[in-house]
PDB file of C-alpha atoms and ligand atoms in Angstrom:
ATOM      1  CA  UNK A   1     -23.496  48.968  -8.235  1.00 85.00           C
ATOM      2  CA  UNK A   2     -25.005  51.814  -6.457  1.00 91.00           C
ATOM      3  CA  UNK A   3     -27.724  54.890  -7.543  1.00 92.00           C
ATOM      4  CA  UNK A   4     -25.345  57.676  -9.459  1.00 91.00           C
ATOM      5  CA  UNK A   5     -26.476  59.996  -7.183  1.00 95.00           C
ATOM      6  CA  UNK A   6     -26.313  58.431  -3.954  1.00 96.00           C
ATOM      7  CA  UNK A   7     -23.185  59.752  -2.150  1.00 97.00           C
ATOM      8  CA  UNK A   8     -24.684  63.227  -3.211  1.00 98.00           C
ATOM      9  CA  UNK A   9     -27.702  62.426  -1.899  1.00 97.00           C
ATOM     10  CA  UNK A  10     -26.184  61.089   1.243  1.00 97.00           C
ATOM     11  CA  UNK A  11     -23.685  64.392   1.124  1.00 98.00           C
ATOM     12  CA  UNK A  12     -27.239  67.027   1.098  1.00 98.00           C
ATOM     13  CA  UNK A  13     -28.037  64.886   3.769  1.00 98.00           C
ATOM     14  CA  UNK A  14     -24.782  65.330   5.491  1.00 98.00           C
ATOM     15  CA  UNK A  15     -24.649  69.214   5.025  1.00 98.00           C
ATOM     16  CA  UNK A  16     -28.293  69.946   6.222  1.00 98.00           C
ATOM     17  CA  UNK A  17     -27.263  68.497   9.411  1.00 98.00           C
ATOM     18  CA  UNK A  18     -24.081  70.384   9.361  1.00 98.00           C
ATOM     19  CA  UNK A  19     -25.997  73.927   8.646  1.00 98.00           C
ATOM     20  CA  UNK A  20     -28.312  73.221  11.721  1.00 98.00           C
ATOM     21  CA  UNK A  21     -26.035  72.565  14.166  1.00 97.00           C
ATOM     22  CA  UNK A  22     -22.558  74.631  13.120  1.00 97.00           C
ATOM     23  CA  UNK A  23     -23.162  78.139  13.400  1.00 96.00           C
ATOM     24  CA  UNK A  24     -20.311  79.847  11.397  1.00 97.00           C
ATOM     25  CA  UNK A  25     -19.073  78.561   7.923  1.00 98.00           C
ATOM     26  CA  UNK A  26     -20.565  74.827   7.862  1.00 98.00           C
ATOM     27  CA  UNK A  27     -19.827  75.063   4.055  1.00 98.00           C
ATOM     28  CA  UNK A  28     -16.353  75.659   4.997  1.00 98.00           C
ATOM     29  CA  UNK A  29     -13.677  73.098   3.244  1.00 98.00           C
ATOM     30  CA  UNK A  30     -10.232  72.356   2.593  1.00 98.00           C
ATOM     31  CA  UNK A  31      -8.930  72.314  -1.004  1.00 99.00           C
ATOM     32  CA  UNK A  32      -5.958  70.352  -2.132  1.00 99.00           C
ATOM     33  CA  UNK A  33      -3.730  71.396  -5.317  1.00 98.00           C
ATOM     34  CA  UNK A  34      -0.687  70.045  -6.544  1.00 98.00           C
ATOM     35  CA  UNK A  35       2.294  71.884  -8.144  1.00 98.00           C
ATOM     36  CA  UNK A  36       4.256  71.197 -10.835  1.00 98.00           C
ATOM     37  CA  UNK A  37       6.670  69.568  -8.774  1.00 98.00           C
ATOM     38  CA  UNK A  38       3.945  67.658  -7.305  1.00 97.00           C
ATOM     39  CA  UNK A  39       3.998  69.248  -3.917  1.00 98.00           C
ATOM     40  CA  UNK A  40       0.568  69.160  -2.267  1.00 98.00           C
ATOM     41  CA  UNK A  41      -0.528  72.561  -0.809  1.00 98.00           C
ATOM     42  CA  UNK A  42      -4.289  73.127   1.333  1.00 98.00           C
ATOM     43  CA  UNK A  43      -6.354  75.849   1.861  1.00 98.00           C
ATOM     44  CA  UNK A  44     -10.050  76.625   3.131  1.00 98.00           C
ATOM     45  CA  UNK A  45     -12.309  77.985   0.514  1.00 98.00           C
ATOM     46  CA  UNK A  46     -16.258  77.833   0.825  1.00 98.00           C
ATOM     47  CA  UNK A  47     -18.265  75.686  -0.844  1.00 98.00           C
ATOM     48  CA  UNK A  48     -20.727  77.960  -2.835  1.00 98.00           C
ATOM     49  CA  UNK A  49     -23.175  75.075  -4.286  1.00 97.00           C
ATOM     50  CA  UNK A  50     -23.431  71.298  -4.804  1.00 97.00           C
ATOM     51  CA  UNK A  51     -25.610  69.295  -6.811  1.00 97.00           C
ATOM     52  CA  UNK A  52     -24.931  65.798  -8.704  1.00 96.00           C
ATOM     53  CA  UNK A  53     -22.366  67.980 -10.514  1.00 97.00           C
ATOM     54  CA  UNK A  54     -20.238  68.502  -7.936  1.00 98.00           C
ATOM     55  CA  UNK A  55     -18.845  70.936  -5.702  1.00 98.00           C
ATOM     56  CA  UNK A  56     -18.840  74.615  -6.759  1.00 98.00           C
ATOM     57  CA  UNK A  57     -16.221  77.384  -5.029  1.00 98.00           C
ATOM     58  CA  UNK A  58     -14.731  80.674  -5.915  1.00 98.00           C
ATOM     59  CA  UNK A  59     -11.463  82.410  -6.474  1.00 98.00           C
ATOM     60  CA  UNK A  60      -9.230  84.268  -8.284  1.00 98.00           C
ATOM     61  CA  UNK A  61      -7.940  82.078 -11.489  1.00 97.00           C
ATOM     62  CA  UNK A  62      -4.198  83.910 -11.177  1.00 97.00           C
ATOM     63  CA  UNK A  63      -3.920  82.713  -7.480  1.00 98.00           C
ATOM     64  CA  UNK A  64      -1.715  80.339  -6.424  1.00 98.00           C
ATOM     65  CA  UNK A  65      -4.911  77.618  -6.398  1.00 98.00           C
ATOM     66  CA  UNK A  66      -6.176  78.940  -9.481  1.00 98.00           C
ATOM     67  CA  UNK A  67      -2.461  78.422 -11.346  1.00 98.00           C
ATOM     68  CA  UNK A  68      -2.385  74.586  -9.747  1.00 98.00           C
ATOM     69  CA  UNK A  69      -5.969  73.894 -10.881  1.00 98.00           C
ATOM     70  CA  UNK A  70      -5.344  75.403 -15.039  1.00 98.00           C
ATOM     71  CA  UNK A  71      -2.717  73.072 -15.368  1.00 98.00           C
ATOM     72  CA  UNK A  72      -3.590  70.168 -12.988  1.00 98.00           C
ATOM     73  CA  UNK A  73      -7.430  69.612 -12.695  1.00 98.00           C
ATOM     74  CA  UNK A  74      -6.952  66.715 -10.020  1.00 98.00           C
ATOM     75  CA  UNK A  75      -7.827  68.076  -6.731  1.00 98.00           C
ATOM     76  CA  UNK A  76      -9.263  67.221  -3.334  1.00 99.00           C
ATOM     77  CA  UNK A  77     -11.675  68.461  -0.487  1.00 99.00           C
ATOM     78  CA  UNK A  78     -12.424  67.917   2.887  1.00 99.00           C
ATOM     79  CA  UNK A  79     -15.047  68.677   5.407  1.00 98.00           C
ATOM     80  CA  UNK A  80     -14.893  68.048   8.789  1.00 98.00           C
ATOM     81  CA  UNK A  81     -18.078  68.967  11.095  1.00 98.00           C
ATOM     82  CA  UNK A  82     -16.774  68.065  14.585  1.00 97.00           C
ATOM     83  CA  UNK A  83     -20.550  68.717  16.065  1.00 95.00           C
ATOM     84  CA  UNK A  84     -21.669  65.787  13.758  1.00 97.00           C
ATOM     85  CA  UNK A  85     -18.510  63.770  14.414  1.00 97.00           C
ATOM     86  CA  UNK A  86     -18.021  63.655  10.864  1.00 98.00           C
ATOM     87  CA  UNK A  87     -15.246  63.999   8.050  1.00 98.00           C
ATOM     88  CA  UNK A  88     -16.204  63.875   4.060  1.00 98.00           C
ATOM     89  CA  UNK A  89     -13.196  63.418   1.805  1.00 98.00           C
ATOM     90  CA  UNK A  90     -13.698  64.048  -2.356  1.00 98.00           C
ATOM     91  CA  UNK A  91     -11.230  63.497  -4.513  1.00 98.00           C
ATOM     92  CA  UNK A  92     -11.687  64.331  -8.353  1.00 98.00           C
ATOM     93  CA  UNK A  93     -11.276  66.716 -11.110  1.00 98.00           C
ATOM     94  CA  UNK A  94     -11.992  70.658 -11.056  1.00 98.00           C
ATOM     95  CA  UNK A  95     -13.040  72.556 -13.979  1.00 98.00           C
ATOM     96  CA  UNK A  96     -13.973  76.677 -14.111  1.00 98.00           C
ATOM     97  CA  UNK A  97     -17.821  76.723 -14.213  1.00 98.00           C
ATOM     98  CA  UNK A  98     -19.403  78.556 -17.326  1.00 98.00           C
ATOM     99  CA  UNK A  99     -18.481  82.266 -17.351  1.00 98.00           C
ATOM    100  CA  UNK A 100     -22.216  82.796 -16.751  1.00 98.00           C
ATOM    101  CA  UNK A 101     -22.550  80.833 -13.568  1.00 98.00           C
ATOM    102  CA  UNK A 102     -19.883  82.974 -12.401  1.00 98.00           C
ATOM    103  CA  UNK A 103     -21.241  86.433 -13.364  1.00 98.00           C
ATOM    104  CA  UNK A 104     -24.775  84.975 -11.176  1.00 98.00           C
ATOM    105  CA  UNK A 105     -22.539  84.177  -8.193  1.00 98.00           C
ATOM    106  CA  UNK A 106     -20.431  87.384  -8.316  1.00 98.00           C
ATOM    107  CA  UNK A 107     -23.792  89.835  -8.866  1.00 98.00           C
ATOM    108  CA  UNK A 108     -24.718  88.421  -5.542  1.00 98.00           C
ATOM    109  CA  UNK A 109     -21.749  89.285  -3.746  1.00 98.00           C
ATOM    110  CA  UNK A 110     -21.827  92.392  -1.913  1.00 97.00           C
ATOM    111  CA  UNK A 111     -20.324  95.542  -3.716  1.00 97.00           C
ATOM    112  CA  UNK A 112     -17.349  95.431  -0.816  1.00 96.00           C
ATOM    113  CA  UNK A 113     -16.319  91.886  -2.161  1.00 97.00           C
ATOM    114  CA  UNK A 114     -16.713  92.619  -5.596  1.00 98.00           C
ATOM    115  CA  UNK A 115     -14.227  94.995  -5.348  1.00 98.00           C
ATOM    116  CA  UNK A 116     -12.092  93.286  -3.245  1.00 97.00           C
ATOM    117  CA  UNK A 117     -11.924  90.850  -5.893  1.00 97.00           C
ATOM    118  CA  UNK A 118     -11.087  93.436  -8.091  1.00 97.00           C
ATOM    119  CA  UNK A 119      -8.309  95.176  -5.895  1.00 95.00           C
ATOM    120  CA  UNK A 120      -6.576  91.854  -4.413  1.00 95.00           C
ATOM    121  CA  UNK A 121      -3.948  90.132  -6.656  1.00 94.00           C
ATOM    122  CA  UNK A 122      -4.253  87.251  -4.703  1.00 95.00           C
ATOM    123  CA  UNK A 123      -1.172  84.977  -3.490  1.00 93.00           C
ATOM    124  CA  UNK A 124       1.111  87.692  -4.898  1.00 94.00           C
ATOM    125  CA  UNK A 125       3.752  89.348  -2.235  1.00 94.00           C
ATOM    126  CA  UNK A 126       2.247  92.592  -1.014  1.00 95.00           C
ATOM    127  CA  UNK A 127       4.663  95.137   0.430  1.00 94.00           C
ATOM    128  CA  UNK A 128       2.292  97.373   2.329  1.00 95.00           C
ATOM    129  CA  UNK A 129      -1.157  97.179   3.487  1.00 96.00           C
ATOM    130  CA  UNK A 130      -1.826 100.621   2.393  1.00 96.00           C
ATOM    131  CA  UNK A 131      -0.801  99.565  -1.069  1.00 96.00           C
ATOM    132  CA  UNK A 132      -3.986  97.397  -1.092  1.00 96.00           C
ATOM    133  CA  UNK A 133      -6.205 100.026   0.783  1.00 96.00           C
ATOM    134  CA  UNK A 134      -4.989 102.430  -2.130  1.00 96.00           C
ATOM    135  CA  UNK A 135      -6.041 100.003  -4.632  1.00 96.00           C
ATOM    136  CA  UNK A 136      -9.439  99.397  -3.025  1.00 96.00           C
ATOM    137  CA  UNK A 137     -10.535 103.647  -3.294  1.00 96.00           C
ATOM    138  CA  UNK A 138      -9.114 103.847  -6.329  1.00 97.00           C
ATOM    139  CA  UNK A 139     -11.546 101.499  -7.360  1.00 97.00           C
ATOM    140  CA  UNK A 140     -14.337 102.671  -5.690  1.00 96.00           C
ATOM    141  CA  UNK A 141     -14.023 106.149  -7.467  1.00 97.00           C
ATOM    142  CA  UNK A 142     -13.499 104.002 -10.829  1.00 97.00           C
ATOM    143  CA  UNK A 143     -16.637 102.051  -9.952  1.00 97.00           C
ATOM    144  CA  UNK A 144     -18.986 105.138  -8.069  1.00 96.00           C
ATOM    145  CA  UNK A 145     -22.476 104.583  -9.194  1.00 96.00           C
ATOM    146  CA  UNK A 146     -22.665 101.930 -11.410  1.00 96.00           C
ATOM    147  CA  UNK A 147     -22.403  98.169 -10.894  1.00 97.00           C
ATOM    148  CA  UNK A 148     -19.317  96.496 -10.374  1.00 98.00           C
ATOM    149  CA  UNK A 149     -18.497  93.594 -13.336  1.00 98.00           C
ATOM    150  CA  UNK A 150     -16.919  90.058 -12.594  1.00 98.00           C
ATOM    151  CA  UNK A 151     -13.054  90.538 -12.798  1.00 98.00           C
ATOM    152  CA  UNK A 152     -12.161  88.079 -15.588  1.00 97.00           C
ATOM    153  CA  UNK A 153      -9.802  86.607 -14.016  1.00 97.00           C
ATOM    154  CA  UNK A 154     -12.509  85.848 -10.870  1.00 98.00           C
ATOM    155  CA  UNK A 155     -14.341  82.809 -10.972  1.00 98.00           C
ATOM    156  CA  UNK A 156     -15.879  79.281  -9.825  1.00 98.00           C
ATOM    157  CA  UNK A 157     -14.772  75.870 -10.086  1.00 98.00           C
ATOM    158  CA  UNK A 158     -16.610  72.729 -10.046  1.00 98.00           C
ATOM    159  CA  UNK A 159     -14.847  69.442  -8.660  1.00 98.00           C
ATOM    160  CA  UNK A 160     -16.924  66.710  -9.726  1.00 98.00           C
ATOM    161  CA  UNK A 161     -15.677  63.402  -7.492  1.00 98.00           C
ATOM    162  CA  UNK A 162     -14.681  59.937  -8.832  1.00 98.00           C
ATOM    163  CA  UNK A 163     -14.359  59.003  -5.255  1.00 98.00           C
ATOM    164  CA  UNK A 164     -15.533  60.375  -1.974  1.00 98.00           C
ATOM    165  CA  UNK A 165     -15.545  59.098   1.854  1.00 98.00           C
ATOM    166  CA  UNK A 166     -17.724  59.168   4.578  1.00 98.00           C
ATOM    167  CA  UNK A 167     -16.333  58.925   8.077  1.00 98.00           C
ATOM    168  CA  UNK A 168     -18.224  58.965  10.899  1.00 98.00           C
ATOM    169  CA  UNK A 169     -16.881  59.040  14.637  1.00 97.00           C
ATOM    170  CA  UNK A 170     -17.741  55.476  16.700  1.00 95.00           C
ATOM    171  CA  UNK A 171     -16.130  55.152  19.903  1.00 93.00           C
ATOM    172  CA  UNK A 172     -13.569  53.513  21.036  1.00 93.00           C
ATOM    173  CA  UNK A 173     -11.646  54.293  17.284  1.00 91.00           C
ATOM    174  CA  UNK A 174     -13.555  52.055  15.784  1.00 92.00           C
ATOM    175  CA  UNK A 175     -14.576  54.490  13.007  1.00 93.00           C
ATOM    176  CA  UNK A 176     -16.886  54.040   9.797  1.00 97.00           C
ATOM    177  CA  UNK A 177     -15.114  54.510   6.496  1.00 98.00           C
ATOM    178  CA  UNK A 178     -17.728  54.129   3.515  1.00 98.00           C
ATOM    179  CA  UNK A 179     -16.126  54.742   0.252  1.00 98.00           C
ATOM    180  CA  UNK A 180     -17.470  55.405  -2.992  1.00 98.00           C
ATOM    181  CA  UNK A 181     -15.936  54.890  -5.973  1.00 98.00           C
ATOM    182  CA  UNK A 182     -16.862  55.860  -9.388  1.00 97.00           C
ATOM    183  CA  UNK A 183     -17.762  53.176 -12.508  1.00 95.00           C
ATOM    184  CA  UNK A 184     -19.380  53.853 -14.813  1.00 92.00           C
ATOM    185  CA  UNK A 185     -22.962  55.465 -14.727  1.00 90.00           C
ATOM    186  CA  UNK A 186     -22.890  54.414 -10.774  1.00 94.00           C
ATOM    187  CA  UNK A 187     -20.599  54.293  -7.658  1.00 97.00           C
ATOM    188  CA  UNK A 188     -19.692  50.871  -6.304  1.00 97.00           C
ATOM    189  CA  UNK A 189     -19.435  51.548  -2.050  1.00 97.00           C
ATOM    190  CA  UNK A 190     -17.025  49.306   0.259  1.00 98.00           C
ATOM    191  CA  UNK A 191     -15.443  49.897   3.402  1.00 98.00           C
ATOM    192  CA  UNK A 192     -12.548  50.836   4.887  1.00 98.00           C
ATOM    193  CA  UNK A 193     -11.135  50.289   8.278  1.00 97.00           C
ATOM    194  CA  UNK A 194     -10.275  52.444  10.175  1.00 97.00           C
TER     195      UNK A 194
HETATM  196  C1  LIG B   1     -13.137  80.153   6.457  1.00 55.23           C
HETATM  197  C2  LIG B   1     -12.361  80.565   5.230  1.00 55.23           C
HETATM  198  C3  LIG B   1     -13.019  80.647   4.005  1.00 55.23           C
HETATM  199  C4  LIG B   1     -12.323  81.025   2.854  1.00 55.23           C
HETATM  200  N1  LIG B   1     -12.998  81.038   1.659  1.00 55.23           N
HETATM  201  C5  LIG B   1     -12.324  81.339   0.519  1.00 55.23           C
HETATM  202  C6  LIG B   1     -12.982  81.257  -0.739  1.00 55.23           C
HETATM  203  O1  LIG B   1     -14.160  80.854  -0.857  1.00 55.23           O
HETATM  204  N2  LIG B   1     -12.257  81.613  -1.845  1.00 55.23           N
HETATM  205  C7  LIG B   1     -10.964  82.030  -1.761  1.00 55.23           C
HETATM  206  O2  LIG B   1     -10.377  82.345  -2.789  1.00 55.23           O
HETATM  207  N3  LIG B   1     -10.307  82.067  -0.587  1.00 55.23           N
HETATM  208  C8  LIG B   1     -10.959  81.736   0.555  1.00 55.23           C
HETATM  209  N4  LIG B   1     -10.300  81.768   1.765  1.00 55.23           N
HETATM  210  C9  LIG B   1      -8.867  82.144   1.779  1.00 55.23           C
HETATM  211  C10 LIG B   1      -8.034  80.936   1.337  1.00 55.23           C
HETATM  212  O3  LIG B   1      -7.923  80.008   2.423  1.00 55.23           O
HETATM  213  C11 LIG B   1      -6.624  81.314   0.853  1.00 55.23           C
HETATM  214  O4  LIG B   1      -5.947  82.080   1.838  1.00 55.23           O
HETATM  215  C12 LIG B   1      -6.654  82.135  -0.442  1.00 55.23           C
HETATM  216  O5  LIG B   1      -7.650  81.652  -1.329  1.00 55.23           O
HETATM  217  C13 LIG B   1      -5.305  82.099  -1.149  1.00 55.23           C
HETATM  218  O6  LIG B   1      -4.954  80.771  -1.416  1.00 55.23           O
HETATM  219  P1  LIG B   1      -3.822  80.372  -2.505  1.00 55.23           P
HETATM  220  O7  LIG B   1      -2.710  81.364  -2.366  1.00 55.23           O
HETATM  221  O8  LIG B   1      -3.425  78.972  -2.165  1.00 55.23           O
HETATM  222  O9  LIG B   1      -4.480  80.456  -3.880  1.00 55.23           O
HETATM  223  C14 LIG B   1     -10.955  81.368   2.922  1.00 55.23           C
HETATM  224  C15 LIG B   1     -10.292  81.253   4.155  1.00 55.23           C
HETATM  225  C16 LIG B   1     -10.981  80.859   5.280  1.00 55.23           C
HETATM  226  C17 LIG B   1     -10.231  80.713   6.581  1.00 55.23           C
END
């Protein structure tokens, strides 16, 4: 049986190479949902924090992610950092974040994106561009000199993993797959190949 906290351990690891050596969205990930059908849809969202938890990101709850993820919880994610030749799959359950942690995040944001949030109705059909442009200055008059609040309908998620994979590029295919699996209090870790 392994540390509880080794794969995040080895993950910080991981992503402080990753910030060093990728220059534009190293936090960027892919994000799988399921719909009722079972039909598995991706998307990239950015990864926002991490910690033994898990793996924190934002959107809006009415999107088409945020629908998937309020009645199905099981989702996936995926980095791949082609500079570091490596790929880190995490598989689990996401839950909304405390309403708090979310109003932290979104006070950080700048004022554009908080009222983006705010004038988007993500994943629904939009007939004209202007129609969102008119939204957004309506909203800026609505808002002019005071702060912008956290849309309720805006916030984080936190997918804490019950199994995650390393893979790291070797030549010749010959690929290392280290898995971790959850039991318990700890992670057991085999292999794969690849
Ligand atoms: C690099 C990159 C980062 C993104 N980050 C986010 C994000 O953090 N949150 C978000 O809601 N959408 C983000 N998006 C947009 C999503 O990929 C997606 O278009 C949007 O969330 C709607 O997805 P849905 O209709 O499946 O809910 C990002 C897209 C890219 C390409």
């Amino acid at each position: 049986m392994r540390p509880w906290n080794e794969p995040f351990e080895r993950f910080a690891v991981l992503f402080a190479e990753a910030q060093a050596a990728i220059p534009v969205d190293p936090n960027a990930m892919q994000l799988a949902t399921v719909d009722e059908a079972g039909r598995p849809t991706v998307r990239t969202v950015l990864m926002k924090d991490f910690d033994t938890r898990g793996w924190v990101f934002y959107s809006n709850r009415l999107s088409r992610k945020g629908r998937d993820l309020e009645a199905r919880p099981a989702a996936a994610l995926n980095f791949y950092w082609p500079a570091l030749g490596t790929q880190v799959r995490i598989e689990g359950e996401a839950r909304p974040v405390a309403d708090a942690e979310s109003d932290a995040y979104f006070a950080t944001r700048p004022r554009e994106s908080q009222l983006g949030a705010w004038a988007s109705l993500q994943s629904q059909p939009l007939d004209d561009r202007g129609t969102l442009e008119g939204r957004l200055a309506e909203l800026e008059r609505t808002y002019q000199g005071r702060p912008v609040p956290r849309p309720p309908h805006w916030g984080g998620w936190r997918l804490s993993p019950r199994y995650l994979e390393f893979w790291k590029a070797h030549p010749h295919r010959l690929h290392w797959r280290e898995v971790y699996r959850k039991a318990g209090e700890g992670w057991t870790r085999s292999m794969l190949y690849p």
